[in-house]
Amino acid sequence: MAESWKQAKIYVASGYFDMEGERQQIFNSVLPEIRKACVLLRVQVHFVDLRVGVNEHDWWLLIDKGGFEPILLEIDRCAPFFVGIYGEKYGRMVEDYKFPRDPTWNKIREGFPPGSGRSLLELETYWGALRDPRRSSPVFCFRDPAFLKSQKFKQEAPMFCSAEISPPLT
């Protein structure tokens, strides 16, 4: 009997606009290579980036309505795999995190109280990588600030901004 394929989901967290090019590189260059390598292991790999296919306005409407629970639950479904992509900005600050009243959310509610001025990227990073380091295998990618001033960035920035990200497989 043939062994069945396993599934691995990797959650990708980053700022909405400032890391668009980096996310595109992951989806268009890194993911295909990881998929090729995992074929021998009979593992199908999917990157999950909840920002794909959602414009910034609609994304923040969801967040402003307290749409954090689905994001955090999706991060849990991807565990233990988490990739954080960071640059000079750490995402928009959220004024009022609305978490479920269930006691399981108490710790996160204490760390992200209303008016704390903490970003969604910080919440994603905490939940996916730092909340319980024993259950995660995070990868943190940091963009060199000098890159934004470089000639290479000036040449490649238009390419990053016009390319499309492949949607995650379901």
XYZ file of N, CA, C and O in Angstrom:
680
model
N 0.840 -1.188 0.000
C 0.000 0.000 0.000
C 0.884 1.251 0.000
O 1.845 1.334 0.749
N 0.566 2.214 -0.857
C 1.362 3.444 -0.964
C 1.169 4.319 0.270
O 0.053 4.457 0.777
N 2.266 4.881 0.719
C 2.209 5.793 1.868
C 1.542 7.096 1.431
O 1.826 7.626 0.363
N 0.640 7.622 2.263
C -0.056 8.854 1.897
C 0.854 10.067 2.107
O 1.806 10.025 2.871
N 0.508 11.127 1.423
C 1.266 12.366 1.529
C 0.870 13.105 2.793
O -0.290 13.112 3.187
N 1.835 13.770 3.402
C 1.576 14.624 4.556
C 1.470 16.062 4.073
O 1.959 16.410 3.006
N 0.821 16.887 4.880
C 0.649 18.297 4.568
C 1.439 19.140 5.567
O 1.454 18.824 6.750
N 2.055 20.191 5.084
C 2.725 21.157 5.964
C 2.308 22.548 5.516
O 2.407 22.882 4.336
N 1.820 23.334 6.459
C 1.439 24.709 6.176
C 2.399 25.624 6.920
O 2.682 25.404 8.093
N 2.899 26.636 6.212
C 3.841 27.588 6.788
C 3.190 28.966 6.759
O 2.847 29.475 5.688
N 3.021 29.564 7.935
C 2.399 30.882 8.024
C 3.455 31.957 7.763
O 4.536 31.924 8.333
N 3.120 32.916 6.903
C 4.023 34.014 6.563
C 3.430 35.313 7.109
O 2.314 35.684 6.760
N 4.179 35.982 7.989
C 3.745 37.250 8.581
C 4.696 38.364 8.160
O 5.911 38.176 8.157
N 4.124 39.498 7.797
C 4.947 40.655 7.426
C 4.058 41.883 7.438
O 2.838 41.776 7.538
N 4.687 43.049 7.293
C 3.919 44.273 7.131
C 3.134 44.196 5.837
O 3.493 43.445 4.925
N 2.052 44.969 5.730
C 1.177 44.831 4.571
C 1.855 45.245 3.263
O 1.922 44.470 2.327
N 2.337 46.493 3.177
C 2.913 46.970 1.928
C 4.432 46.916 1.884
O 5.018 46.608 0.860
N 5.095 47.223 2.985
C 6.540 47.392 2.922
C 7.304 46.097 2.661
O 8.466 46.142 2.302
N 6.663 44.949 2.775
C 7.342 43.676 2.514
C 6.710 42.910 1.353
O 6.898 41.707 1.223
N 5.978 43.608 0.511
C 5.305 42.952 -0.610
C 6.296 42.238 -1.527
O 6.074 41.099 -1.935
N 7.386 42.889 -1.844
C 8.384 42.266 -2.716
C 8.987 41.022 -2.108
O 9.196 40.016 -2.793
N 9.263 41.067 -0.811
C 9.835 39.912 -0.132
C 8.846 38.747 -0.105
O 9.216 37.588 -0.306
N 7.567 39.040 0.135
C 6.551 37.978 0.120
C 6.450 37.370 -1.277
O 6.331 36.150 -1.430
N 6.510 38.213 -2.304
C 6.451 37.707 -3.670
C 7.635 36.785 -3.960
O 7.478 35.745 -4.598
N 8.814 37.164 -3.485
C 9.988 36.312 -3.675
C 9.796 34.952 -3.001
O 10.164 33.923 -3.558
N 9.223 34.955 -1.815
C 8.981 33.684 -1.120
C 8.023 32.819 -1.925
O 8.287 31.642 -2.168
N 6.913 33.387 -2.360
C 5.918 32.605 -3.087
C 6.416 32.167 -4.463
O 6.124 31.057 -4.899
N 7.153 33.030 -5.141
C 7.546 32.734 -6.517
C 8.886 32.021 -6.652
O 9.122 31.363 -7.659
N 9.768 32.139 -5.657
C 11.096 31.533 -5.767
C 11.370 30.482 -4.690
O 11.844 29.399 -4.992
N 11.080 30.819 -3.447
C 11.421 29.922 -2.344
C 10.459 28.744 -2.267
O 10.877 27.587 -2.162
N 9.159 29.004 -2.307
C 8.170 27.942 -2.172
C 8.348 26.826 -3.210
O 8.338 25.647 -2.844
N 8.544 27.143 -4.493
C 8.742 26.053 -5.457
C 9.955 25.174 -5.117
O 9.908 23.953 -5.288
N 11.031 25.768 -4.622
C 12.208 24.984 -4.252
C 11.930 24.091 -3.042
O 12.363 22.932 -2.998
N 11.214 24.642 -2.066
C 10.860 23.843 -0.888
C 9.947 22.697 -1.308
O 10.118 21.555 -0.862
N 9.006 22.983 -2.171
C 8.092 21.927 -2.642
C 8.860 20.810 -3.345
O 8.580 19.635 -3.124
N 9.819 21.185 -4.199
C 10.620 20.166 -4.897
C 11.364 19.285 -3.901
O 11.401 18.068 -4.043
N 11.973 19.908 -2.902
C 12.754 19.156 -1.916
C 11.865 18.226 -1.090
O 12.301 17.146 -0.673
N 10.631 18.621 -0.861
C 9.739 17.832 -0.004
C 9.040 16.690 -0.741
O 8.446 15.820 -0.101
N 9.110 16.680 -2.060
C 8.488 15.600 -2.826
C 9.060 14.247 -2.390
O 8.325 13.276 -2.206
N 10.362 14.191 -2.210
C 10.993 12.932 -1.791
C 10.499 12.464 -0.421
O 10.496 11.273 -0.132
N 10.078 13.407 0.396
C 9.574 13.080 1.733
C 8.058 12.853 1.723
O 7.470 12.576 2.771
N 7.453 13.012 0.543
C 6.004 12.877 0.391
C 5.266 13.876 1.283
O 4.331 13.540 1.993
N 5.737 15.135 1.233
C 5.134 16.216 2.001
C 4.739 17.328 1.027
O 5.570 17.797 0.255
N 3.481 17.720 1.072
C 3.013 18.869 0.300
C 3.113 20.091 1.200
O 2.604 20.088 2.317
N 3.771 21.139 0.685
C 4.008 22.351 1.466
C 3.162 23.493 0.900
O 3.124 23.704 -0.305
N 2.512 24.215 1.807
C 1.696 25.366 1.438
C 2.111 26.542 2.312
O 2.221 26.398 3.528
N 2.348 27.690 1.685
C 2.585 28.915 2.452
C 1.231 29.590 2.628
O 0.439 29.664 1.694
N 0.985 30.081 3.819
C -0.269 30.777 4.115
C 0.057 32.236 4.400
O 0.770 32.545 5.349
N -0.443 33.104 3.559
C -0.301 34.542 3.746
C -1.705 35.117 3.618
O -2.253 35.194 2.518
N -2.306 35.454 4.731
C -3.698 35.902 4.730
C -3.892 37.220 4.006
O -5.019 37.634 3.750
N -2.796 37.891 3.647
C -2.908 39.165 2.944
C -3.100 38.968 1.442
O -3.473 39.890 0.739
N -2.855 37.775 0.941
C -2.979 37.502 -0.492
C -4.433 37.614 -0.919
O -5.323 37.036 -0.294
N -4.662 38.369 -1.968
C -5.996 38.496 -2.523
C -6.911 39.464 -1.776
O -8.084 39.586 -2.110
N -6.393 40.147 -0.769
C -7.190 41.101 -0.005
C -6.528 42.464 -0.124
O -5.334 42.595 0.149
N -7.291 43.464 -0.558
C -6.674 44.791 -0.640
C -6.512 45.358 0.772
O -7.138 44.891 1.726
N -5.661 46.356 0.894
C -5.333 46.887 2.223
C -6.575 47.420 2.941
O -6.752 47.203 4.139
N -7.442 48.104 2.234
C -8.642 48.674 2.848
C -9.510 47.576 3.468
O -9.926 47.662 4.623
N -9.787 46.509 2.705
C -10.624 45.418 3.214
C -9.936 44.670 4.355
O -10.587 44.221 5.292
N -8.617 44.535 4.257
C -7.853 43.874 5.323
C -8.054 44.610 6.645
O -8.356 44.015 7.670
N -7.920 45.934 6.615
C -8.043 46.701 7.862
C -9.482 46.819 8.330
O -9.740 46.934 9.525
N -10.449 46.742 7.410
C -11.850 46.682 7.847
C -12.077 45.416 8.674
O -12.723 45.450 9.725
N -11.535 44.302 8.198
C -11.642 43.044 8.941
C -10.996 43.172 10.318
O -11.579 42.800 11.333
N -9.795 43.726 10.352
C -9.067 43.867 11.605
C -9.801 44.808 12.550
O -9.960 44.521 13.737
N -10.279 45.931 12.032
C -10.982 46.901 12.872
C -12.261 46.329 13.473
O -12.713 46.770 14.516
N -12.829 45.321 12.816
C -14.041 44.687 13.350
C -13.691 43.562 14.326
O -14.559 42.791 14.711
N -12.413 43.460 14.700
C -12.022 42.444 15.677
C -11.737 41.097 15.061
O -11.937 40.058 15.691
N -11.256 41.083 13.833
C -11.026 39.831 13.130
C -9.726 39.135 13.475
O -9.078 38.573 12.603
N -9.322 39.166 14.736
C -8.046 38.565 15.122
C -8.139 37.069 15.346
O -7.199 36.341 15.070
N -9.262 36.614 15.856
C -9.374 35.192 16.186
C -9.106 34.303 14.964
O -8.318 33.361 15.059
N -9.701 34.576 13.793
C -9.407 33.717 12.631
C -7.925 33.735 12.248
O -7.375 32.716 11.838
N -7.270 34.876 12.405
C -5.840 34.973 12.086
C -5.040 34.086 13.034
O -4.196 33.292 12.615
N -5.315 34.190 14.323
C -4.566 33.416 15.307
C -4.855 31.923 15.178
O -3.945 31.096 15.335
N -6.079 31.579 14.853
C -6.404 30.165 14.657
C -5.699 29.608 13.419
O -5.263 28.456 13.414
N -5.572 30.425 12.380
C -4.839 29.974 11.185
C -3.356 29.788 11.507
O -2.727 28.840 11.050
N -2.798 30.674 12.309
C -1.407 30.502 12.741
C -1.270 29.175 13.483
O -0.315 28.424 13.262
N -2.229 28.858 14.344
C -2.199 27.583 15.064
C -2.262 26.400 14.112
O -1.594 25.383 14.324
N -3.069 26.504 13.045
C -3.170 25.402 12.081
C -1.859 25.193 11.321
O -1.603 24.107 10.818
N -1.056 26.241 11.245
C 0.232 26.137 10.541
C 1.361 25.679 11.462
O 2.456 25.370 10.983
N 1.123 25.686 12.759
C 2.177 25.320 13.716
C 2.708 23.928 13.391
O 1.954 23.064 12.960
N 4.011 23.773 13.528
C 4.974 24.642 14.196
C 5.700 25.607 13.257
O 6.700 26.198 13.638
N 5.191 25.783 12.028
C 5.942 26.544 11.033
C 5.463 27.991 10.946
O 4.285 28.263 10.713
N 6.408 28.923 11.097
C 6.114 30.349 11.094
C 7.303 31.079 10.490
O 8.439 30.848 10.879
N 7.027 31.960 9.516
C 8.059 32.808 8.922
C 7.649 34.256 9.149
O 6.552 34.666 8.761
N 8.515 35.024 9.783
C 8.287 36.445 9.984
C 9.258 37.232 9.126
O 10.454 36.953 9.123
N 8.737 38.193 8.367
C 9.570 39.020 7.495
C 9.491 40.447 8.020
O 8.406 41.021 8.099
N 10.647 41.003 8.366
C 10.679 42.291 9.052
C 11.604 43.267 8.328
O 12.620 42.874 7.776
N 11.228 44.530 8.372
C 12.033 45.588 7.782
C 12.112 46.751 8.744
O 12.292 46.572 9.946
N 11.907 47.927 8.202
C 12.026 49.139 9.004
C 10.726 49.475 9.737
O 10.720 50.261 10.663
N 9.629 48.899 9.296
C 8.326 49.157 9.909
C 7.798 47.838 10.464
O 8.146 46.772 9.981
N 6.936 47.930 11.446
C 6.406 46.715 12.045
C 4.891 46.663 11.979
O 4.236 46.115 12.844
N 4.328 47.251 10.945
C 2.895 47.173 10.733
C 2.116 48.267 11.439
O 2.615 48.970 12.298
N 0.883 48.367 11.039
C -0.021 49.366 11.596
C -0.365 49.016 13.046
O -0.577 47.871 13.392
N -0.424 50.050 13.870
C -0.799 49.862 15.265
C -2.312 49.664 15.348
O -3.069 50.323 14.650
N -2.710 48.762 16.186
C -4.129 48.482 16.382
C -4.532 49.043 17.728
O -3.899 48.749 18.740
N -5.558 49.866 17.732
C -5.980 50.530 18.972
C -6.704 49.601 19.931
O -6.531 49.668 21.130
N -7.551 48.743 19.406
C -8.377 47.931 20.297
C -8.446 46.493 19.799
O -9.180 46.189 18.867
N -7.659 45.638 20.421
C -7.726 44.216 20.102
C -8.953 43.632 20.780
O -9.127 43.776 21.980
N -9.794 42.993 20.003
C -11.005 42.373 20.553
C -10.815 40.862 20.509
O -10.948 40.246 19.456
N -10.521 40.283 21.660
C -10.328 38.844 21.745
C -11.550 38.210 22.392
O -12.254 38.853 23.173
N -11.779 36.940 22.095
C -12.911 36.255 22.734
C -12.806 36.310 24.258
O -11.717 36.404 24.814
N -13.938 36.250 24.914
C -13.992 36.308 26.383
C -13.540 34.997 27.035
O -13.317 34.957 28.223
N -13.413 33.965 26.265
C -12.991 32.660 26.784
C -11.681 32.786 27.557
O -10.765 33.497 27.126
N -11.540 32.134 28.717
C -10.327 32.255 29.541
C -9.035 31.842 28.831
O -7.958 32.288 29.202
N -9.137 31.020 27.789
C -7.919 30.638 27.073
C -7.232 31.831 26.426
O -6.058 31.768 26.095
N -7.953 32.925 26.255
C -7.402 34.117 25.626
C -6.885 35.129 26.654
O -6.426 36.204 26.282
N -6.955 34.818 27.943
C -6.564 35.774 28.989
C -5.136 36.278 28.826
O -4.876 37.473 28.929
N -4.191 35.359 28.583
C -2.782 35.763 28.500
C -2.555 36.746 27.342
O -1.887 37.759 27.506
N -3.119 36.451 26.198
C -2.939 37.340 25.046
C -3.672 38.662 25.284
O -3.183 39.719 24.914
N -4.834 38.618 25.935
C -5.588 39.836 26.241
C -4.774 40.752 27.148
O -4.764 41.962 26.984
N -4.056 40.163 28.120
C -3.224 40.949 29.035
C -2.047 41.589 28.295
O -1.654 42.709 28.588
N -1.469 40.877 27.342
C -0.318 41.394 26.613
C -0.653 42.416 25.544
O 0.206 43.184 25.116
N -1.899 42.410 25.096
C -2.326 43.319 24.031
C -3.601 44.052 24.465
O -4.643 43.927 23.831
N -3.527 44.835 25.557
C -4.725 45.533 26.042
C -5.112 46.683 25.112
O -4.278 47.163 24.336
N -6.375 47.135 25.193
C -6.792 48.281 24.383
C -5.870 49.477 24.626
O -5.461 49.740 25.752
N -5.537 50.151 23.536
C -4.694 51.336 23.639
C -3.218 51.052 23.809
O -2.424 51.964 24.011
N -2.796 49.795 23.697
C -1.377 49.463 23.901
C -0.512 49.899 22.722
O 0.703 49.976 22.841
N -1.142 50.159 21.571
C -0.387 50.618 20.409
C 0.537 49.559 19.834
O 1.579 49.877 19.285
N 0.156 48.301 19.940
C 0.977 47.216 19.421
C 0.444 46.806 18.052
O -0.752 46.809 17.802
N 1.353 46.432 17.165
C 0.964 46.171 15.784
C 0.447 44.746 15.593
O 0.716 43.846 16.383
N -0.277 44.571 14.481
C -0.766 43.250 14.118
C 0.414 42.313 13.869
O 0.383 41.147 14.265
N 1.476 42.798 13.230
C 2.661 41.967 12.991
C 3.265 41.501 14.318
O 3.693 40.357 14.452
N 3.260 42.365 15.308
C 3.759 41.976 16.630
C 2.876 40.882 17.233
O 3.371 39.910 17.812
N 1.566 41.022 17.069
C 0.645 40.006 17.572
C 0.879 38.666 16.863
O 0.964 37.616 17.507
N 0.996 38.698 15.547
C 1.238 37.470 14.789
C 2.541 36.802 15.234
O 2.607 35.585 15.400
N 3.584 37.607 15.422
C 4.885 37.077 15.822
C 4.812 36.473 17.220
O 5.330 35.372 17.460
N 4.166 37.176 18.119
C 4.026 36.647 19.474
C 3.281 35.316 19.436
O 3.714 34.320 20.005
N 2.141 35.295 18.751
C 1.284 34.117 18.750
C 1.950 32.933 18.045
O 1.893 31.798 18.520
N 2.586 33.180 16.921
C 3.141 32.087 16.122
C 4.527 31.621 16.507
O 4.897 30.480 16.236
N 5.304 32.500 17.171
C 6.705 32.143 17.412
C 7.156 32.271 18.858
O 8.029 31.530 19.287
N 6.608 33.204 19.598
C 7.165 33.503 20.919
C 6.309 33.018 22.088
O 6.829 32.834 23.184
N 5.040 32.824 21.855
C 4.122 32.432 22.928
C 4.562 31.136 23.594
O 4.558 31.014 24.803
N 4.959 30.163 22.815
C 5.431 28.890 23.351
C 6.540 28.381 22.430
O 6.272 27.628 21.490
N 7.784 28.808 22.672
C 8.884 28.452 21.771
C 9.091 26.947 21.597
O 9.628 26.508 20.598
N 8.626 26.154 22.531
C 8.792 24.699 22.406
C 7.930 24.118 21.301
O 8.223 23.047 20.789
N 6.865 24.809 20.914
C 5.974 24.256 19.903
C 6.118 24.927 18.542
O 5.309 24.730 17.654
N 7.137 25.743 18.388
C 7.282 26.427 17.102
C 8.691 26.263 16.535
O 9.636 25.995 17.255
N 8.765 26.422 15.218
C 10.042 26.410 14.499
C 10.091 27.674 13.651
O 9.965 27.622 12.430
N 10.230 28.817 14.306
C 10.142 30.069 13.542
C 11.397 30.356 12.723
O 12.493 29.926 13.070
N 11.172 31.078 11.649
C 12.260 31.625 10.849
C 12.007 33.126 10.800
O 10.905 33.564 10.451
N 13.000 33.911 11.186
C 12.878 35.368 11.166
C 13.793 35.911 10.078
O 14.992 35.635 10.078
N 13.229 36.668 9.153
C 13.982 37.265 8.054
C 13.970 38.778 8.234
O 12.897 39.373 8.368
N 15.151 39.380 8.216
C 15.268 40.827 8.402
C 15.903 41.448 7.167
O 16.958 41.007 6.718
N 15.252 42.475 6.641
C 15.793 43.181 5.478
C 16.856 44.154 5.962
O 16.660 44.881 6.930
N 17.965 44.187 5.276
C 19.039 45.131 5.580
C 18.547 46.532 5.222
O 18.172 46.787 4.076
N 18.541 47.471 6.184
C 18.051 48.832 5.896
C 18.809 49.503 4.756
O 18.246 50.331 4.047
N 20.061 49.137 4.548
C 20.844 49.732 3.462
C 20.281 49.350 2.093
O 20.487 50.065 1.111
N 19.548 48.249 2.005
C 19.006 47.802 0.731
C 18.069 48.846 0.124
O 18.069 49.072 -1.081
N 17.283 49.515 0.975
C 16.327 50.503 0.460
C 17.016 51.698 -0.186
O 16.423 52.388 -1.013
N 18.254 51.960 0.196
C 18.998 53.089 -0.369
C 19.872 52.654 -1.545
O 20.477 53.480 -2.197
N 19.916 51.361 -1.800
C 20.837 50.839 -2.810
C 20.296 51.013 -4.227
O 19.100 51.160 -4.453
N 21.217 50.962 -5.182
C 20.849 51.029 -6.592
C 20.035 49.805 -6.980
O 19.095 49.899 -7.757
N 20.352 48.653 -6.401
C 19.619 47.431 -6.714
C 18.139 47.590 -6.370
O 17.267 47.192 -7.132
N 17.821 48.189 -5.219
C 16.426 48.394 -4.836
C 15.737 49.310 -5.835
O 14.618 49.054 -6.256
N 16.418 50.388 -6.237
C 15.812 51.335 -7.172
C 15.492 50.662 -8.507
O 14.513 50.991 -9.155
N 16.317 49.677 -8.892
C 16.063 48.973 -10.149
C 14.975 47.915 -9.993
O 14.192 47.698 -10.903
N 14.924 47.247 -8.845
C 14.008 46.122 -8.668
C 12.671 46.509 -8.059
O 11.715 45.759 -8.159
N 12.565 47.653 -7.416
C 11.319 48.030 -6.743
C 10.111 47.999 -7.686
O 9.076 47.452 -7.324
N 10.207 48.549 -8.912
C 9.036 48.480 -9.797
C 8.628 47.038 -10.101
O 7.449 46.729 -10.191
N 9.611 46.135 -10.226
C 9.299 44.734 -10.487
C 8.531 44.144 -9.311
O 7.546 43.450 -9.474
N 8.975 44.436 -8.082
C 8.309 43.900 -6.902
C 6.875 44.400 -6.815
O 5.977 43.668 -6.472
N 6.678 45.649 -7.134
C 5.357 46.237 -6.948
C 4.362 45.800 -8.008
O 3.167 45.874 -7.795
N 4.820 45.311 -9.159
C 3.878 44.944 -10.207
C 3.663 43.441 -10.313
O 2.714 43.006 -10.945
N 4.515 42.639 -9.712
C 4.353 41.189 -9.806
C 3.165 40.734 -8.975
O 2.751 41.405 -8.051
N 2.620 39.576 -9.326
C 1.496 39.042 -8.569
C 1.961 37.895 -7.694
O 2.830 37.119 -8.078
N 1.342 37.776 -6.535
C 1.643 36.673 -5.640
C 0.679 35.545 -5.966
O -0.521 35.757 -6.094
N 1.210 34.344 -6.076
C 0.334 33.195 -6.279
C -0.472 32.964 -5.015
O 0.073 32.981 -3.924
N -1.774 32.730 -5.121
C -2.572 32.498 -3.918
C -2.188 31.167 -3.277
O -1.739 30.248 -3.962
N -2.343 31.073 -1.953
C -2.026 29.817 -1.283
C -2.977 28.717 -1.719
O -4.119 28.970 -2.069
N -2.479 27.490 -1.751
C -3.313 26.349 -2.084
C -4.194 26.004 -0.915
O -3.811 26.167 0.227
N -5.368 25.512 -1.190
C -6.248 25.121 -0.085
C -6.424 23.625 -0.067
O -6.185 22.941 -1.004
